[in-house]
Short mmCIF file of C-alpha atoms and ligand atoms in Angstrom, two decimals:
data_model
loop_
_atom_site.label_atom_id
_atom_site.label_comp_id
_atom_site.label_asym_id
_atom_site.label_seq_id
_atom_site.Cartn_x
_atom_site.Cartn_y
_atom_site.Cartn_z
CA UNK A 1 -44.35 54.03 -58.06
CA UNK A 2 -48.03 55.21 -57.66
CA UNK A 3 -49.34 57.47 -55.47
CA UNK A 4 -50.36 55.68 -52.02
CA UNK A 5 -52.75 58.46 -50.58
CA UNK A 6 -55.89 55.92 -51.69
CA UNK A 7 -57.13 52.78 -49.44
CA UNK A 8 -56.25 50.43 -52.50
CA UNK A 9 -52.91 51.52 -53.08
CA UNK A 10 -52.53 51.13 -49.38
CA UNK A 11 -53.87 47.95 -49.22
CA UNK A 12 -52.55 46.40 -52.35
CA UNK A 13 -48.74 47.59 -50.43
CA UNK A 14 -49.95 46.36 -47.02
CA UNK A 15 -51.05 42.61 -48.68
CA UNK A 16 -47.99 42.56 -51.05
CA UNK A 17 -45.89 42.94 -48.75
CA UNK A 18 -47.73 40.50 -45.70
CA UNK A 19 -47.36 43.53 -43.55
CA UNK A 20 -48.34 42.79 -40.19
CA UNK A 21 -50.09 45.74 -38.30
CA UNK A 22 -48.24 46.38 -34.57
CA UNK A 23 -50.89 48.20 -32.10
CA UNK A 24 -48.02 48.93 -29.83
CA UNK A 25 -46.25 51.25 -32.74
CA UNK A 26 -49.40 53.25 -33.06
CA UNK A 27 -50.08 52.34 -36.75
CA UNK A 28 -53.25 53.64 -38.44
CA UNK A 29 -52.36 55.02 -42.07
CA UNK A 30 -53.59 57.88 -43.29
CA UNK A 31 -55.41 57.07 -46.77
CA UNK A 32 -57.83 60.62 -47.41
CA UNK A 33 -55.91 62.63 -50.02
CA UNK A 34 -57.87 65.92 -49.08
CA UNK A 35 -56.35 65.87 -45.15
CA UNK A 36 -53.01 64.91 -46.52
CA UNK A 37 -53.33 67.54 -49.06
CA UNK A 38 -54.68 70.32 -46.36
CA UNK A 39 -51.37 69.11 -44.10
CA UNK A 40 -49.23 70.20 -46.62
CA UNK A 41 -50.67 73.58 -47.41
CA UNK A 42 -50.90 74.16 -43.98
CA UNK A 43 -46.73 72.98 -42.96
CA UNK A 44 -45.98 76.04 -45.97
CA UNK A 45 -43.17 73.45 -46.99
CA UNK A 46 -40.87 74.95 -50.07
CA UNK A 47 -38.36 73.48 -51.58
CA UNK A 48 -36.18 75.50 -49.29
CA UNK A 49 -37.25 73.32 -46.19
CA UNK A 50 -35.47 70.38 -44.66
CA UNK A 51 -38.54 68.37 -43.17
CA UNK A 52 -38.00 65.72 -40.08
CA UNK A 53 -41.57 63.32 -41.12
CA UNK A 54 -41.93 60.91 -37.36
CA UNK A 55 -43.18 57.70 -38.26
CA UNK A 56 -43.67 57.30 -42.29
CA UNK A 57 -45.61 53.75 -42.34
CA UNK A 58 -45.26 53.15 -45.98
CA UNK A 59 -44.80 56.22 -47.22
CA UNK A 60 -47.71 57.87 -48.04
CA UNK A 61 -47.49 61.02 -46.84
CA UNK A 62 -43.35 61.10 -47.19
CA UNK A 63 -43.81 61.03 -51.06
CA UNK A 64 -46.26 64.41 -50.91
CA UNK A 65 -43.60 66.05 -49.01
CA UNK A 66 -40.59 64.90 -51.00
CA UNK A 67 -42.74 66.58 -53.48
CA UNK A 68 -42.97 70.04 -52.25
CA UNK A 69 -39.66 70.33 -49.72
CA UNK A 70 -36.17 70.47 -50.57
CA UNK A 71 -34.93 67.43 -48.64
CA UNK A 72 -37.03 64.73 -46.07
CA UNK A 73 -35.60 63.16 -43.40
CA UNK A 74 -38.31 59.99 -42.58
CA UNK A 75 -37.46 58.20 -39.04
CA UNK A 76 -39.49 55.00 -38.83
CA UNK A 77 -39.15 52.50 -35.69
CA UNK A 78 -40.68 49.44 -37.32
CA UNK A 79 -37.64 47.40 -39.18
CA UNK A 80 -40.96 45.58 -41.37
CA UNK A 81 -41.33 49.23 -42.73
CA UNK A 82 -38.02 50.01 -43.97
CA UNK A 83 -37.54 47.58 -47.08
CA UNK A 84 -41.25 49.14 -47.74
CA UNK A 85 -40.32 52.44 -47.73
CA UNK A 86 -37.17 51.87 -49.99
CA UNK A 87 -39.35 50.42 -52.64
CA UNK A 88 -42.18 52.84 -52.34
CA UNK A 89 -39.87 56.17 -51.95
CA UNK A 90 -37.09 54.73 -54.76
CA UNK A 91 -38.54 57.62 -57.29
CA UNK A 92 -37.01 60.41 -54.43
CA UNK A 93 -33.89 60.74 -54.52
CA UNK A 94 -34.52 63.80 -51.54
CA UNK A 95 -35.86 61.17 -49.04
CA UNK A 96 -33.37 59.71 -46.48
CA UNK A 97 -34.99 56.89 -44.38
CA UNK A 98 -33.48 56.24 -40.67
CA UNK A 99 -34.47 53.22 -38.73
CA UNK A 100 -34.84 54.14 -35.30
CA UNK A 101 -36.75 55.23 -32.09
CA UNK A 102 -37.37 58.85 -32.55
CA UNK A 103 -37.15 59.37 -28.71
CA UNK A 104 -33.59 57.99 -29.33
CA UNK A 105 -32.40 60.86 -31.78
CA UNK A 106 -30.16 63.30 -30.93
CA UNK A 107 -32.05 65.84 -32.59
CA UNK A 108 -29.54 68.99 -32.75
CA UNK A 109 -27.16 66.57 -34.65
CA UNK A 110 -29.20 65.20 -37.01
CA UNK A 111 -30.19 68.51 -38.15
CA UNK A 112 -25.82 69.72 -38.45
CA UNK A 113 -26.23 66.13 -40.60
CA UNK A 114 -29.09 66.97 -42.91
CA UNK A 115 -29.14 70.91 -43.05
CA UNK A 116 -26.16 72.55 -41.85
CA UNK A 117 -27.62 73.06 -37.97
CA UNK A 118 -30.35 75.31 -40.02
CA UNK A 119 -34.24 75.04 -38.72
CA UNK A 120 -36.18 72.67 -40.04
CA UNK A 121 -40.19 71.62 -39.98
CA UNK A 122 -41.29 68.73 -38.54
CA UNK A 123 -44.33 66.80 -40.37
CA UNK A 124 -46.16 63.66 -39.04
CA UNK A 125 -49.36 61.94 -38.46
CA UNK A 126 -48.25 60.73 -34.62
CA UNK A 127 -48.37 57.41 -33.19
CA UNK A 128 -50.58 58.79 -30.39
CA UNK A 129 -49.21 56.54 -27.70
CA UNK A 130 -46.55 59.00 -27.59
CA UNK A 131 -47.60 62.38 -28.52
CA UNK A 132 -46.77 64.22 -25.82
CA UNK A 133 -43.07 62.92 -25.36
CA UNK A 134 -42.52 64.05 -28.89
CA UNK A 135 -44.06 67.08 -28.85
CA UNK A 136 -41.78 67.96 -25.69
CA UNK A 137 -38.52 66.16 -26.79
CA UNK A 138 -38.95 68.28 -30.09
CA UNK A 139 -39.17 71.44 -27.35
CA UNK A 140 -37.10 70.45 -24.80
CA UNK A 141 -34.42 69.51 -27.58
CA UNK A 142 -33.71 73.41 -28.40
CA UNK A 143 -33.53 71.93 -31.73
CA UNK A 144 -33.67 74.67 -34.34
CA UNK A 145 -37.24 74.15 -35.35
CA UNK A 146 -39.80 76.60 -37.36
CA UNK A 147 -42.77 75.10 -36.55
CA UNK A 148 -44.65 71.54 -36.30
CA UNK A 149 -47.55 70.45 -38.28
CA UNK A 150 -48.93 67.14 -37.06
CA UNK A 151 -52.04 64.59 -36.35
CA UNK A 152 -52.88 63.86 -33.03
CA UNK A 153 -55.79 62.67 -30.66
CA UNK A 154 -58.18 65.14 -30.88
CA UNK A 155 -58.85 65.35 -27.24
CA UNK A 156 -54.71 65.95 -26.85
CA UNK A 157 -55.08 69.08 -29.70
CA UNK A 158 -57.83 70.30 -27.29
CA UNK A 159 -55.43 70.25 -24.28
CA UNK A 160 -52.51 71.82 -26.20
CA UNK A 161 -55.14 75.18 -26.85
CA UNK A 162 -56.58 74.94 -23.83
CA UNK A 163 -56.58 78.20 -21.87
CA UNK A 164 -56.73 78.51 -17.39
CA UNK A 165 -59.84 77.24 -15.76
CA UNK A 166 -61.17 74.68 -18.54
CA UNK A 167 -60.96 70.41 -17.95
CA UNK A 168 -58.28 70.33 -20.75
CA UNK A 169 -56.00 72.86 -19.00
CA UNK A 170 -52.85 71.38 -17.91
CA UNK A 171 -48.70 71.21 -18.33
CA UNK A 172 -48.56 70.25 -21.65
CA UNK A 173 -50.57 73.22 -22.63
CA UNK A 174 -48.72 75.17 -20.44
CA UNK A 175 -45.50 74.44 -22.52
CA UNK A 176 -47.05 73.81 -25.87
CA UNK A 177 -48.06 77.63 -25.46
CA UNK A 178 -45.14 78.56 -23.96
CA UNK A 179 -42.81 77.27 -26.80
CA UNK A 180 -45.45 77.81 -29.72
CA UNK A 181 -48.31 79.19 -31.18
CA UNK A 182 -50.86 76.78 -31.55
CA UNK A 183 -53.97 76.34 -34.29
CA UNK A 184 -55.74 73.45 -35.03
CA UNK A 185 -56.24 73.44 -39.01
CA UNK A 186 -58.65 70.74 -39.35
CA UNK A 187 -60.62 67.68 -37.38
CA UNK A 188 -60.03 64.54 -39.08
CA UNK A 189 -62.64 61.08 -38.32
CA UNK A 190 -61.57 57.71 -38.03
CA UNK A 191 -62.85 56.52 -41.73
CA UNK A 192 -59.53 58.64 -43.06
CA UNK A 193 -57.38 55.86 -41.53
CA UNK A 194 -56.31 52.42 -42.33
CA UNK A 195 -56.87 50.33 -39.15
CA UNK A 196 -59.87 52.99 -38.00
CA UNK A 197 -58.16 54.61 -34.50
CA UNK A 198 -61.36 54.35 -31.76
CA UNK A 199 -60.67 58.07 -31.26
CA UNK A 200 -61.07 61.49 -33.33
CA UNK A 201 -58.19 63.33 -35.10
CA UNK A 202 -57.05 66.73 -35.62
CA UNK A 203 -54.20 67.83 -37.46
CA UNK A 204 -52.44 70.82 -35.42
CA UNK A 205 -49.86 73.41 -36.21
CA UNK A 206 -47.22 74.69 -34.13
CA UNK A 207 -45.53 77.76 -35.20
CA UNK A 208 -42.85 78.31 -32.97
CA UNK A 209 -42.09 81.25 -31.19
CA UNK A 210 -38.99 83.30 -31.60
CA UNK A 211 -39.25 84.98 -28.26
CA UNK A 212 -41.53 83.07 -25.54
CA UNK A 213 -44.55 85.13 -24.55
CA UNK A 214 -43.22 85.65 -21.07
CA UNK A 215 -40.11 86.01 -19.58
CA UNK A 216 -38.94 83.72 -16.60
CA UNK A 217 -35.92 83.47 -14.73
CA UNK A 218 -35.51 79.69 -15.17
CA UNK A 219 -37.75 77.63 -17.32
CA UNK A 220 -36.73 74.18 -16.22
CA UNK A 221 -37.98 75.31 -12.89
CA UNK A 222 -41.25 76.61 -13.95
CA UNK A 223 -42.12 73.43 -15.66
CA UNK A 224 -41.14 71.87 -12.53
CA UNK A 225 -43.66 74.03 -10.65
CA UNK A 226 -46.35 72.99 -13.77
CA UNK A 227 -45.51 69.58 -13.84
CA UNK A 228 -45.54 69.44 -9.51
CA UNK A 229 -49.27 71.44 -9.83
CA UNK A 230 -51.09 69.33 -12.32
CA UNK A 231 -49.47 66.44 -10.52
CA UNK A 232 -52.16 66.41 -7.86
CA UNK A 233 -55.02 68.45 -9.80
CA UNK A 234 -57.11 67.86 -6.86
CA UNK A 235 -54.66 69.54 -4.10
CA UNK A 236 -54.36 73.40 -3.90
CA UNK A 237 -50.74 74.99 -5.28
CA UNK A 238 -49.72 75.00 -1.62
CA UNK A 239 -49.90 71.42 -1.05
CA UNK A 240 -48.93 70.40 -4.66
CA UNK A 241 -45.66 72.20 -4.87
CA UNK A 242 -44.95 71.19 -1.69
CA UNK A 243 -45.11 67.25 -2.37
CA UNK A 244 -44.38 68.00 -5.82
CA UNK A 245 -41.12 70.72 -6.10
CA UNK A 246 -40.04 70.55 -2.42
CA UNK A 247 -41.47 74.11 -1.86
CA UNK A 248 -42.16 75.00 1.51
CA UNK A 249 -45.59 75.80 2.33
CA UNK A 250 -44.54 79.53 3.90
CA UNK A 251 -42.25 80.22 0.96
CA UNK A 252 -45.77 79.61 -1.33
CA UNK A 253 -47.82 81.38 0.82
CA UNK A 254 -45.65 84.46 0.53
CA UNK A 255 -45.51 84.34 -3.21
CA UNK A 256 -49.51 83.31 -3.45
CA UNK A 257 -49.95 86.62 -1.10
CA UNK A 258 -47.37 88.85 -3.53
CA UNK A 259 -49.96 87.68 -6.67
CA UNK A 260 -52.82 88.89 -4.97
CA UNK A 261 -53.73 84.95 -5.25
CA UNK A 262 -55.94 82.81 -2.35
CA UNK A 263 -54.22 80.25 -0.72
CA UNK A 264 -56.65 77.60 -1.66
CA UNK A 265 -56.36 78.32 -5.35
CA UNK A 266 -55.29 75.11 -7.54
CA UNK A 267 -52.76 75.23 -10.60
CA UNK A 268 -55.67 74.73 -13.17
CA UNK A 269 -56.79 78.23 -12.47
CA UNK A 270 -53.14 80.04 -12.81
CA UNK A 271 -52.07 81.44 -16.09
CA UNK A 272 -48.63 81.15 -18.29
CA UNK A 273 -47.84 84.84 -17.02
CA UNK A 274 -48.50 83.88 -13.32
CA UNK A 275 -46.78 80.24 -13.30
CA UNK A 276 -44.01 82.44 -14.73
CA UNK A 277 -44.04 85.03 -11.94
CA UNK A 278 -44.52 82.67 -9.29
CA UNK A 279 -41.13 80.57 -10.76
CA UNK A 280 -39.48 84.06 -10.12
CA UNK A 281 -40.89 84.43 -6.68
CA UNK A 282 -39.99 80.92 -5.87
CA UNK A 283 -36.71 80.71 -7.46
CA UNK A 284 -34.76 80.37 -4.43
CA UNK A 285 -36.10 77.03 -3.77
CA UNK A 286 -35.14 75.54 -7.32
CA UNK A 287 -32.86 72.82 -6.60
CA UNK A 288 -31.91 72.02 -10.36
N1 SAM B 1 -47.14 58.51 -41.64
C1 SAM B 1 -47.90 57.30 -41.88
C2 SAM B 1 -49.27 57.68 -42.41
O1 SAM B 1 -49.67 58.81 -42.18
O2 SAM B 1 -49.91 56.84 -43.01
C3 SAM B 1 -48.00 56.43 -40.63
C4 SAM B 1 -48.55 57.10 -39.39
S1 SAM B 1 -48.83 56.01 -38.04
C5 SAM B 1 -50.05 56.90 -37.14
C6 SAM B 1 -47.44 56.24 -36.95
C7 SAM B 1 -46.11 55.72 -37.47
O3 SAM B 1 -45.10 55.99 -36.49
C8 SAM B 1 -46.04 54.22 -37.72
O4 SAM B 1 -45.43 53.97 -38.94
C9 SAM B 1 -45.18 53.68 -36.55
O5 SAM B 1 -44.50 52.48 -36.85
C10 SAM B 1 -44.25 54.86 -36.32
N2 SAM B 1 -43.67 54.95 -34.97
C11 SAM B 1 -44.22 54.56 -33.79
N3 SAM B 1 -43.40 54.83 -32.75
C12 SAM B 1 -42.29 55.42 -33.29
C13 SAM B 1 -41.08 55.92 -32.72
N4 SAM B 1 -40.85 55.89 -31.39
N5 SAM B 1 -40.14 56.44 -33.56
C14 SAM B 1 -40.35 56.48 -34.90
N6 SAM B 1 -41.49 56.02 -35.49
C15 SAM B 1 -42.45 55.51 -34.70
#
């Protein structure tokens, strides 16, 4: 089978096989061999690696990585895909191809299944409809996981770097820094895609961290407190967590007072370390 990382190759596939683009599975096909190329230096996949690859399409960049890792585990949701992923991928015999709903997966056993409960990297170019419940089902999983090299949105690889005090600040860079180290390796335009997205690209690594960078009594309940302060980005903390988290007002004012913090101050200007404190402070009111 040739190499599909080429818009012919893609195309002659697509046509061959009257393969119907679906908009609502967030197809656009990656078909630039130097960005595929730069994701796979970047994942550092050897052949001791077990890779999880989200959303295949026809293969293109699963046949790079069979290449260079030990074993790929490609989960694709559309059943018109699967029949063209056994033909393209028949030369691997390190490729196992699941038809299913990512989101679905139980995660922790399908890596006992595939690699002995051992970490394992995960490897996509996204269907951006649903970045960010992927990124955090990967996280919130506790999946053994050493880090996660994919292509998203470019405005969503902003927010995951984003720091306190900036537009793109919010919870999911809160917990993409919280869980990981983020870099973004490389911007990528629309012409590198089969449909063109209407949106720039980045590809994005997250390396994950083996201790988080702060501690915190209870990190379901911080995230709470996140999710309950970007909620309403327009209300201060006090009112936020209150309509948010259930957090009475005097309870936050006590805690805002403790931090040295005003009482008008808003979530967008707090940092990891101080959501993290003010979880502590607050922790008598988690109702989890
Ligand atoms: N990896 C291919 C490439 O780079 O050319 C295709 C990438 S395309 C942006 C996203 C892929 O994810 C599509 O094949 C789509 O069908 C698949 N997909 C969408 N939602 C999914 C889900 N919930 N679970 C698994 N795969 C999904």
């Amino acid at each position: 089978m040739s190499k599909l990382i080429n818009p012919q190759e893609t195309i002659k596939v697509i046509q061959s096989n009257d393969f119907k683009f679906q908009k609502r599975f967030g197809q656009n096909f990656l078909i630039d061999e130097s960005v595929l190329s730069n994701i796979i230096t970047s994942s550092d996949i050897t052949k001791e690696d077990c890779v999880l690859e989200i959303g295949p399409g026809i293969g293109t960049m699963t046949q790079a990585l069979a290449e260079a890792a030990g074993h790929v585990i490609a989960v694709e949701i559309d059943a018109n895909l699967i029949p063209i992923l056994h033909e393209t991928l028949k030369d691997y015999s390190n490729v196992t191809i699941i038809h299913s709903d990512v989101l679905k997966l139980d995660l922790n056993e399908l890596i006992k299944t595939y690699n002995n409960g051992k970490p394992i990297k995960v490897v996509a170019n996204l269907p951006y409809y649903i970045t960010t419940p992927i990124i955090m089902g990967l996280f919130e999983s506790s999946a053994p996981l050493y880090s996660i090299t994919v292509m998203v949105q470019k405005e969503v690889a902003d927010r995951m770097q984003s720091g306190p005090g900036t537009k793109d600040y919010g919870a999911l860079s809160l917990a993409v820094q919280y869980y990981s180290d983020p870099v973004i390796v490389q911007l990528v335009p629309p012409n590198c895609f089969i449909p063109r997205p209407n949106v720039g690209s980045a590809v994005i690594r997250l390396s994950r961290h083996s201790v988080p960078p702060v501690n915190v009594e209870n990190d379901l309940w911080m995230f709470k407190l996140i999710k309950a302060a970007f909620g309403q980005r327009r209300k201060t903390l006090l009112n936020s967590l209150f309509s948010g988290a259930a957090v009475p007002k005097d309870a936050t004012l006590t805690a805002l007072q403790h931090m040295n913090l005003s009482e008008t101050i808003r979530g967008e200007a707090l940092s990891l370390d101080q959501f993290a404190l003010l979880s502590d402070l607050l922790i008598d009111h988690c109702t989890d």
